[in-house]
CSV table of C-alpha atoms in Angstrom, one decimal:
chain,number,residue,atom,x,y,z
A,28,MET,CA,-0.1,0.1,0.0
A,29,PRO,CA,1.7,3.0,-1.2
A,30,VAL,CA,0.8,5.5,1.8
A,31,SER,CA,3.9,7.2,2.6
A,32,ILE,CA,5.4,6.2,6.0
A,33,ALA,CA,8.0,8.9,6.0
A,34,ASN,CA,5.4,11.4,5.8
A,35,SER,CA,3.1,9.9,8.2
A,36,ARG,CA,6.1,9.9,10.6
A,37,LEU,CA,6.5,13.7,10.1
A,38,ILE,CA,2.8,14.3,10.7
A,39,TYR,CA,2.9,12.2,13.8
A,40,ASP,CA,6.2,13.9,15.1
A,41,ALA,CA,4.5,17.2,14.5
A,42,LEU,CA,1.5,15.9,16.7
A,43,LYS,CA,3.9,15.0,19.4
A,44,ALA,CA,5.7,18.4,19.2
A,45,CYS,CA,2.3,20.1,19.9
A,46,ASP,CA,1.9,17.9,23.0
A,47,VAL,CA,-1.1,16.1,21.8
A,48,LYS,CA,-2.0,13.4,24.3
A,49,ILE,CA,-5.2,12.1,22.8
A,50,ILE,CA,-5.9,11.1,19.1
A,51,SER,CA,-9.5,10.1,18.0
A,52,ALA,CA,-9.5,8.2,14.8
A,53,LEU,CA,-11.6,6.2,12.4
A,54,PRO,CA,-9.3,4.3,9.9
A,55,GLU,CA,-8.9,5.1,6.2
A,56,THR,CA,-6.3,4.1,3.8
A,57,TRP,CA,-4.3,7.3,4.0
A,58,LEU,CA,-4.2,7.1,7.8
A,59,VAL,CA,-3.1,3.7,8.4
A,60,HIS,CA,0.5,4.4,9.3
A,61,LEU,CA,-0.6,7.6,11.6
A,62,ILE,CA,-3.0,5.2,13.6
A,63,ARG,CA,-0.4,2.5,13.9
A,64,MET,CA,2.1,5.0,15.2
A,65,ALA,CA,-0.4,6.4,17.7
A,66,GLU,CA,-1.3,2.9,18.8
A,67,GLU,CA,2.6,1.8,19.4
A,68,ASP,CA,3.3,5.0,21.3
A,69,PRO,CA,2.8,4.3,25.0
A,70,ASP,CA,2.4,8.1,25.7
A,71,MET,CA,-0.4,8.3,23.4
A,72,THR,CA,-4.2,7.6,24.0
A,73,LEU,CA,-5.5,6.5,20.7
A,74,VAL,CA,-9.5,6.3,20.9
A,75,ARG,CA,-10.8,4.3,17.8
A,76,LEU,CA,-14.2,5.7,17.3
A,77,ALA,CA,-17.3,4.0,15.8
A,78,LYS,CA,-18.2,7.1,14.2
A,79,GLU,CA,-16.4,10.7,13.7
A,80,GLU,CA,-19.2,12.7,15.6
A,81,GLU,CA,-17.9,11.0,18.8
A,82,GLY,CA,-14.4,12.5,18.3
A,83,ILE,CA,-15.7,16.1,18.7
A,84,GLY,CA,-17.2,15.0,22.1
A,85,ILE,CA,-13.9,13.3,23.0
A,86,SER,CA,-11.7,16.4,22.1
A,87,ALA,CA,-14.3,18.5,23.8
A,88,GLY,CA,-13.8,16.9,26.9
A,89,ALA,CA,-10.3,16.5,26.8
A,90,HIS,CA,-9.9,20.5,26.2
A,91,LEU,CA,-12.0,21.3,29.1
A,92,ALA,CA,-9.8,18.9,31.2
A,93,GLY,CA,-6.6,20.6,30.0
A,94,VAL,CA,-5.3,18.1,27.5
A,95,ASN,CA,-4.2,18.7,24.0
A,96,SER,CA,-6.0,16.4,21.3
A,97,ALA,CA,-6.1,15.9,17.7
A,98,LEU,CA,-8.6,14.2,15.4
A,99,LEU,CA,-7.7,11.9,12.3
A,100,MET,CA,-10.7,11.7,9.8
A,101,GLN,CA,-11.4,11.3,6.2
A,102,ASN,CA,-13.3,14.2,4.7
A,103,HIS,CA,-16.3,12.1,4.8
A,104,GLY,CA,-15.8,11.7,8.5
A,105,PHE,CA,-15.8,15.5,8.6
A,106,PHE,CA,-19.0,15.5,6.8
A,107,ALA,CA,-20.5,13.1,9.4
A,108,ALA,CA,-19.3,15.3,12.2
A,109,ILE,CA,-20.7,18.5,10.9
A,110,ASN,CA,-23.8,18.7,13.6
A,111,PRO,CA,-21.4,18.3,16.5
A,112,ILE,CA,-18.7,20.7,15.2
A,113,VAL,CA,-21.6,23.3,15.0
A,114,SER,CA,-23.7,22.4,18.0
A,115,LEU,CA,-20.7,21.7,20.5
A,116,ALA,CA,-17.5,23.0,19.1
A,117,LEU,CA,-18.5,26.3,17.7
A,118,LEU,CA,-21.4,26.7,20.3
A,119,TYR,CA,-19.2,26.3,23.1
A,120,LYS,CA,-15.9,27.7,21.7
A,121,ILE,CA,-14.0,24.2,21.6
A,122,PRO,CA,-10.6,24.3,20.0
A,123,LEU,CA,-10.4,21.5,17.4
A,124,LEU,CA,-7.2,20.1,15.7
A,125,MET,CA,-8.9,18.1,12.8
A,126,LEU,CA,-6.4,16.4,10.3
A,127,ILE,CA,-8.6,15.5,7.3
A,128,SER,CA,-7.5,13.3,4.5
A,129,TYR,CA,-8.5,15.1,1.3
A,130,ARG,CA,-9.9,12.2,-0.7
A,131,GLY,CA,-11.7,13.0,-4.1
A,132,HIS,CA,-9.4,15.8,-5.0
A,133,MET,CA,-6.8,16.0,-8.0
A,134,GLY,CA,-5.7,12.6,-8.9
A,135,GLU,CA,-8.4,10.6,-7.0
A,136,LYS,CA,-9.0,7.5,-9.2
A,137,ASP,CA,-11.9,6.1,-6.9
A,138,PRO,CA,-15.0,7.5,-8.3
A,139,TRP,CA,-17.0,7.1,-5.0
A,140,GLN,CA,-14.5,9.7,-3.4
A,141,THR,CA,-15.2,12.5,-5.8
A,142,GLN,CA,-18.2,14.2,-4.7
A,143,GLY,CA,-16.7,14.5,-1.3
A,144,GLY,CA,-13.7,16.0,-2.7
A,145,LEU,CA,-15.7,18.5,-4.5
A,146,LEU,CA,-17.5,19.7,-1.3
A,147,THR,CA,-14.7,19.6,1.5
A,148,GLU,CA,-13.4,23.2,1.0
A,149,PRO,CA,-16.8,24.4,0.4
A,150,LEU,CA,-18.0,23.2,3.7
A,151,LEU,CA,-15.2,24.3,5.6
A,152,ARG,CA,-15.6,27.6,4.4
A,153,ALA,CA,-19.2,27.8,5.0
A,154,LEU,CA,-18.4,26.9,8.7
A,155,ASN,CA,-15.8,29.5,8.8
A,156,ILE,CA,-13.2,26.9,9.6
A,157,PRO,CA,-9.6,27.9,8.7
A,158,LEU,CA,-7.7,25.5,6.7
A,159,TRP,CA,-4.2,24.6,5.8
A,160,HIS,CA,-3.3,22.6,3.0
A,161,LEU,CA,-0.5,20.1,3.6
A,162,THR,CA,1.4,19.3,0.3
A,163,ASN,CA,5.0,19.6,1.2
A,164,PRO,CA,6.9,17.8,3.7
A,165,ALA,CA,9.1,20.6,4.7
A,166,ASP,CA,5.7,22.6,5.8
A,167,VAL,CA,4.5,19.7,7.8
A,168,GLN,CA,5.9,20.5,11.2
A,169,ARG,CA,5.2,24.4,11.2
A,170,ARG,CA,1.8,24.4,9.6
A,171,ILE,CA,0.4,21.9,12.1
A,172,LYS,CA,1.9,23.6,15.1
A,173,ASP,CA,0.5,27.0,13.6
A,174,ALA,CA,-2.8,25.4,13.1
A,175,GLN,CA,-2.9,24.1,16.9
A,176,THR,CA,-1.8,27.9,17.9
A,177,LEU,CA,-4.7,29.3,16.2
A,178,ALA,CA,-7.2,27.0,17.2
A,179,LEU,CA,-6.1,27.4,20.8
A,180,ALA,CA,-5.9,31.2,20.7
A,181,SER,CA,-9.3,31.5,18.9
A,182,LEU,CA,-11.1,28.7,20.6
A,183,HIS,CA,-12.2,27.5,17.3
A,184,PRO,CA,-11.7,24.4,15.0
A,185,VAL,CA,-9.1,24.3,12.4
A,186,ALA,CA,-8.6,21.9,9.6
A,187,VAL,CA,-5.4,20.7,8.0
A,188,LEU,CA,-6.2,19.0,4.6
A,189,LEU,CA,-3.7,16.0,4.1
A,190,SER,CA,-3.1,15.9,0.3
A,191,ARG,CA,-2.4,13.2,-1.9
A,192,GLU,CA,1.1,14.6,-2.9
A,193,LEU,CA,2.0,14.2,0.6
A,194,MET,CA,0.1,11.0,1.6
A,195,TRP,CA,0.4,8.7,-1.4
A,196,GLU,CA,3.5,7.4,-3.2
A,197,ASP,CA,2.6,6.3,-6.6
B,26,MET,CA,-40.0,6.9,39.5
B,27,LEU,CA,-39.9,10.7,38.7
B,28,ARG,CA,-36.2,11.6,37.4
B,29,ALA,CA,-36.4,14.6,39.6
B,30,ALA,CA,-36.4,12.4,42.7
B,31,ALA,CA,-33.9,10.2,41.2
B,32,LEU,CA,-31.7,13.1,40.6
B,33,GLU,CA,-32.4,14.2,44.3
B,34,ALA,CA,-31.5,10.8,45.8
B,35,ILE,CA,-28.1,10.7,43.9
B,36,TYR,CA,-27.4,14.6,44.1
B,37,PRO,CA,-24.9,14.1,47.4
B,38,GLU,CA,-23.0,11.5,45.2
B,39,LEU,CA,-22.8,13.6,42.2
B,40,GLU,CA,-21.8,16.9,44.1
B,41,PRO,CA,-18.1,16.4,44.5
B,42,HIS,CA,-17.5,14.8,41.0
B,43,ILE,CA,-17.4,15.9,37.3
B,44,VAL,CA,-20.8,15.7,36.0
B,45,VAL,CA,-21.8,16.0,32.3
B,46,THR,CA,-25.4,16.1,31.5
B,47,ILE,CA,-27.6,16.0,28.3
B,48,MET,CA,-29.7,19.0,27.4
B,49,GLY,CA,-33.3,19.6,28.4
B,50,ALA,CA,-35.3,18.3,31.4
B,51,VAL,CA,-32.2,16.5,32.9
B,52,ALA,CA,-30.1,19.8,32.7
B,53,ALA,CA,-32.8,21.9,34.2
B,54,GLU,CA,-33.7,19.4,37.1
B,55,LEU,CA,-30.0,19.1,38.0
B,56,TYR,CA,-29.6,22.9,38.0
B,57,MET,CA,-32.6,23.5,40.2
B,58,LEU,CA,-31.1,21.0,42.8
B,59,GLY,CA,-28.1,23.3,42.8
B,60,HIS,CA,-25.5,24.1,40.2
B,61,ARG,CA,-21.7,23.2,40.8
B,62,PRO,CA,-18.8,24.6,39.0
B,63,ASN,CA,-18.1,20.8,38.3
B,64,PHE,CA,-21.3,20.4,36.5
B,65,PHE,CA,-21.5,20.8,32.6
B,66,TYR,CA,-24.8,20.9,30.7
B,67,LEU,CA,-24.4,20.0,27.1
B,68,GLU,CA,-27.5,22.1,25.8
B,69,HIS,CA,-27.1,20.7,22.2
B,70,ALA,CA,-25.1,17.9,20.1
B,71,MET,CA,-27.5,15.3,21.3
B,72,GLY,CA,-25.8,11.9,21.8
B,73,LEU,CA,-22.4,13.5,22.8
B,74,ALA,CA,-22.5,13.9,26.6
B,75,SER,CA,-21.3,10.4,26.8
B,76,SER,CA,-18.3,11.0,24.4
B,77,MET,CA,-17.3,14.2,26.4
B,78,GLY,CA,-17.3,12.1,29.5
B,79,LEU,CA,-15.2,9.5,28.0
B,80,GLY,CA,-12.8,12.4,26.8
B,81,ILE,CA,-12.7,13.8,30.5
B,82,ALA,CA,-12.2,10.4,32.0
B,83,LEU,CA,-9.3,9.5,29.7
B,84,SER,CA,-7.7,13.0,30.4
B,85,MET,CA,-8.3,12.9,34.3
B,86,PRO,CA,-7.9,9.3,35.5
B,87,GLU,CA,-7.6,10.5,39.1
B,88,GLN,CA,-11.3,12.0,39.1
B,89,LYS,CA,-14.5,10.3,38.8
B,90,VAL,CA,-16.5,11.4,35.8
B,91,ILE,CA,-20.5,10.8,35.9
B,92,VAL,CA,-22.5,11.2,32.6
B,93,LEU,CA,-26.4,12.0,32.8
B,94,ASP,CA,-27.6,10.5,29.7
B,95,GLY,CA,-31.1,9.8,28.4
B,96,ASP,CA,-32.6,7.4,26.1
B,97,GLY,CA,-33.4,9.9,23.1
B,98,SER,CA,-29.6,10.9,23.2
B,99,LEU,CA,-28.3,7.4,23.6
B,100,LEU,CA,-30.3,6.3,20.7
B,101,MET,CA,-28.4,9.0,18.5
B,102,ASN,CA,-25.1,7.8,19.2
B,103,LEU,CA,-25.2,4.0,20.2
B,104,GLY,CA,-21.7,3.7,18.9
B,105,THR,CA,-20.6,5.4,22.0
B,106,LEU,CA,-21.3,2.2,24.1
B,107,SER,CA,-19.0,0.2,22.0
B,108,THR,CA,-16.3,2.9,22.3
B,109,MET,CA,-16.7,3.3,25.9
B,110,ALA,CA,-16.5,-0.5,26.3
B,111,ARG,CA,-13.5,-0.4,24.4
B,112,TYR,CA,-11.4,1.9,26.5
B,113,ARG,CA,-13.6,1.1,29.7
B,114,PRO,CA,-12.2,3.9,31.9
B,115,GLY,CA,-12.7,2.8,35.5
B,116,ASN,CA,-13.6,6.3,36.8
B,117,LEU,CA,-16.6,6.8,34.3
B,118,LEU,CA,-20.1,6.2,35.5
B,119,HIS,CA,-22.8,6.3,32.8
B,120,ILE,CA,-26.3,6.8,34.1
B,121,VAL,CA,-29.2,6.8,31.4
B,122,PHE,CA,-32.6,8.0,32.4
B,123,ASP,CA,-34.9,6.1,30.1
B,124,ASN,CA,-38.4,8.0,29.9
B,125,GLU,CA,-39.1,6.2,26.5
B,126,SER,CA,-39.7,9.8,25.2
B,127,LEU,CA,-38.3,12.8,23.5
B,128,LEU,CA,-39.8,14.7,26.5
B,129,SER,CA,-38.1,18.0,25.9
B,130,VAL,CA,-39.3,18.5,22.3
B,131,GLY,CA,-42.8,17.5,23.1
B,132,GLY,CA,-42.9,13.9,24.1
B,133,PHE,CA,-42.6,11.7,21.1
B,134,PRO,CA,-42.1,8.0,22.2
B,135,THR,CA,-38.7,6.6,21.4
B,136,ALA,CA,-37.8,3.0,20.5
B,137,THR,CA,-37.2,2.2,24.0
B,138,SER,CA,-41.3,2.3,24.3
B,139,THR,CA,-41.6,-0.3,21.7
B,140,GLY,CA,-39.1,-2.8,23.3
B,141,THR,CA,-35.5,-1.6,22.5
B,142,ASP,CA,-33.5,-2.6,25.6
B,143,LEU,CA,-30.7,-0.2,26.3
B,144,ALA,CA,-29.1,-2.2,29.3
B,145,GLY,CA,-29.2,-5.2,26.8
B,146,ILE,CA,-27.3,-3.1,24.3
B,147,ALA,CA,-25.0,-1.8,26.9
B,148,ARG,CA,-24.1,-5.3,28.0
B,149,ALA,CA,-23.9,-6.6,24.3
B,150,SER,CA,-21.6,-3.6,23.5
B,151,GLY,CA,-19.4,-4.8,26.3
B,152,ILE,CA,-19.8,-2.3,29.3
B,153,PRO,CA,-18.4,-4.3,31.9
B,154,VAL,CA,-21.0,-3.6,34.7
B,155,VAL,CA,-24.6,-2.8,33.6
B,156,LYS,CA,-27.4,-2.2,36.2
B,157,GLU,CA,-30.9,-1.3,36.2
B,158,ALA,CA,-32.2,0.8,39.0
B,159,HIS,CA,-35.8,1.8,38.8
B,160,THR,CA,-36.2,3.3,42.3
B,161,PRO,CA,-34.5,6.2,43.9
B,162,GLU,CA,-33.0,3.8,46.6
B,163,SER,CA,-31.7,1.2,44.1
B,164,LEU,CA,-30.2,4.1,41.7
B,165,LYS,CA,-28.5,5.6,44.8
B,166,SER,CA,-26.9,2.2,45.9
B,167,ALA,CA,-25.8,1.5,42.1
B,168,VAL,CA,-24.1,4.9,41.9
B,169,GLY,CA,-22.7,4.6,45.3
B,170,GLU,CA,-21.2,0.9,44.2
B,171,ALA,CA,-19.8,2.2,41.1
B,172,LEU,CA,-18.2,5.2,42.6
B,173,ALA,CA,-16.6,3.3,45.2
B,174,GLY,CA,-15.2,0.7,42.6
B,175,ASN,CA,-13.0,1.1,39.7
B,176,THR,CA,-15.0,-0.4,36.7
B,177,LEU,CA,-16.8,1.3,33.8
B,178,THR,CA,-20.6,1.2,34.7
B,179,SER,CA,-23.7,2.0,32.9
B,180,VAL,CA,-26.9,2.4,35.1
B,181,ILE,CA,-30.2,2.5,33.2
B,182,SER,CA,-33.1,3.9,35.2
B,183,LYS,CA,-36.8,3.9,33.8
B,184,VAL,CA,-38.2,7.2,34.8
B,185,GLU,CA,-41.7,8.8,34.1
B,186,ALA,CA,-42.0,11.1,31.2
B,187,VAL,CA,-42.5,14.1,33.2
B,188,GLY,CA,-40.1,17.1,33.0
B,189,PRO,CA,-39.9,20.5,35.2
B,190,LYS,CA,-42.1,23.4,34.7
B,191,THR,CA,-39.5,25.5,33.3
B,192,PHE,CA,-36.1,24.6,31.2
B,193,HIS,CA,-35.1,28.1,32.2
B,194,MET,CA,-31.6,28.1,33.8
B,195,ASP,CA,-29.8,31.5,34.6
B,196,LEU,CA,-26.5,30.2,33.3
B,197,PRO,CA,-25.4,31.2,29.8
B,198,LEU,CA,-23.8,28.5,27.9
B,199,LEU,CA,-20.3,30.0,27.8
B,200,GLU,CA,-20.2,30.9,31.6
B,201,ASN,CA,-20.9,27.3,32.1
B,202,ARG,CA,-18.1,26.2,29.7
B,203,PHE,CA,-15.3,28.6,31.2
B,204,GLN,CA,-16.5,27.7,34.8
B,205,PHE,CA,-16.3,24.1,34.2
B,206,LYS,CA,-12.8,24.2,32.7
B,207,ARG,CA,-11.5,26.2,35.6
B,208,ALA,CA,-13.3,24.1,38.0
B,209,LEU,CA,-11.5,21.0,36.4
B,210,GLU,CA,-8.0,22.8,36.4
B,211,ALA,CA,-8.5,23.3,40.1
B,212,MET,CA,-9.4,19.5,40.5
B,213,ARG,CA,-6.3,18.6,38.7
B,214,ARG,CA,-4.2,20.9,40.6
B,215,ALA,CA,-5.6,19.7,44.0
B,216,SER,CA,-5.2,16.1,43.0
B,217,THR,CA,-1.3,16.9,42.0
B,218,GLU,CA,-0.7,18.6,45.4
B,219,ARG,CA,-2.2,15.6,47.2
B,220,GLY,CA,0.1,13.5,45.0
B,221,GLN,CA,3.2,15.4,46.0
């Protein structure tokens, strides 16, 4: 499976540098190495979810309890979580660091991912959620740190879109 | 039993601990018994009080966390039972008031009114201790046992579909949110100091 281990490691190390202690995740192809890294890290609490909505609650709980968390989800998982993003995170000013695999964008071969690819950025913008694209390994550490900094300063969700260029080695 | 009577019976057990409630009648009835800075009322996002409780329980293993859930909310997020069971934090107590109704929006019957068994679902999801308590006394004793032990517990309590006269709470959402976060910080500090 040509998911980049090296770039997954860069992302994971960036989360560690942000003092992230809890990662909630639902597996998807591009996220497999990241989830494995979280699972093998004795200092990380990995919460495998049944549905992404739960992750918004877990991150809200972690924030109110003073712990940094991150969410790993596919863009379709972000769609599944929109109600709690609105009615918990935005309503109660909860910072969220969402790492979203950007399926269905340029280079996508799976037809079933393509509608989601078209709607990811419009929906993030409609929700007024700032977003970073991660395409270049050299940007990973800085952009993830800056995304977390903004989330914590604004008490607002932020999205980091994991691109095919970064995650997939054809 | 009336949920207000059930809450009154367990209020002394709730008082010192971190409590997350669902919206509507449960929130208003707990608030009327006496607000505490360590109580959080999730006034929307139905289904996620238990997920929030799980996030807090995993973040503060030295504290007890109590979630006050309802049948309508739990039915919207049944996956939460499998996630809680998977990580089974021993400091988490999940109480579900089942009035077989979406009372706060006008009293529409939920699926528990036609036979869906939340205790059965909780057991089959792998929650290690599941109890049913349908009187204030049995609820109080189930809560006391769960708090004295260290095993993830769900308690399902059948209650009447009767709510308070008013849902008004003199507590803006964000005031509750910031006050609650500070209360948790203070609890963490106190427990670190005790540990030193």
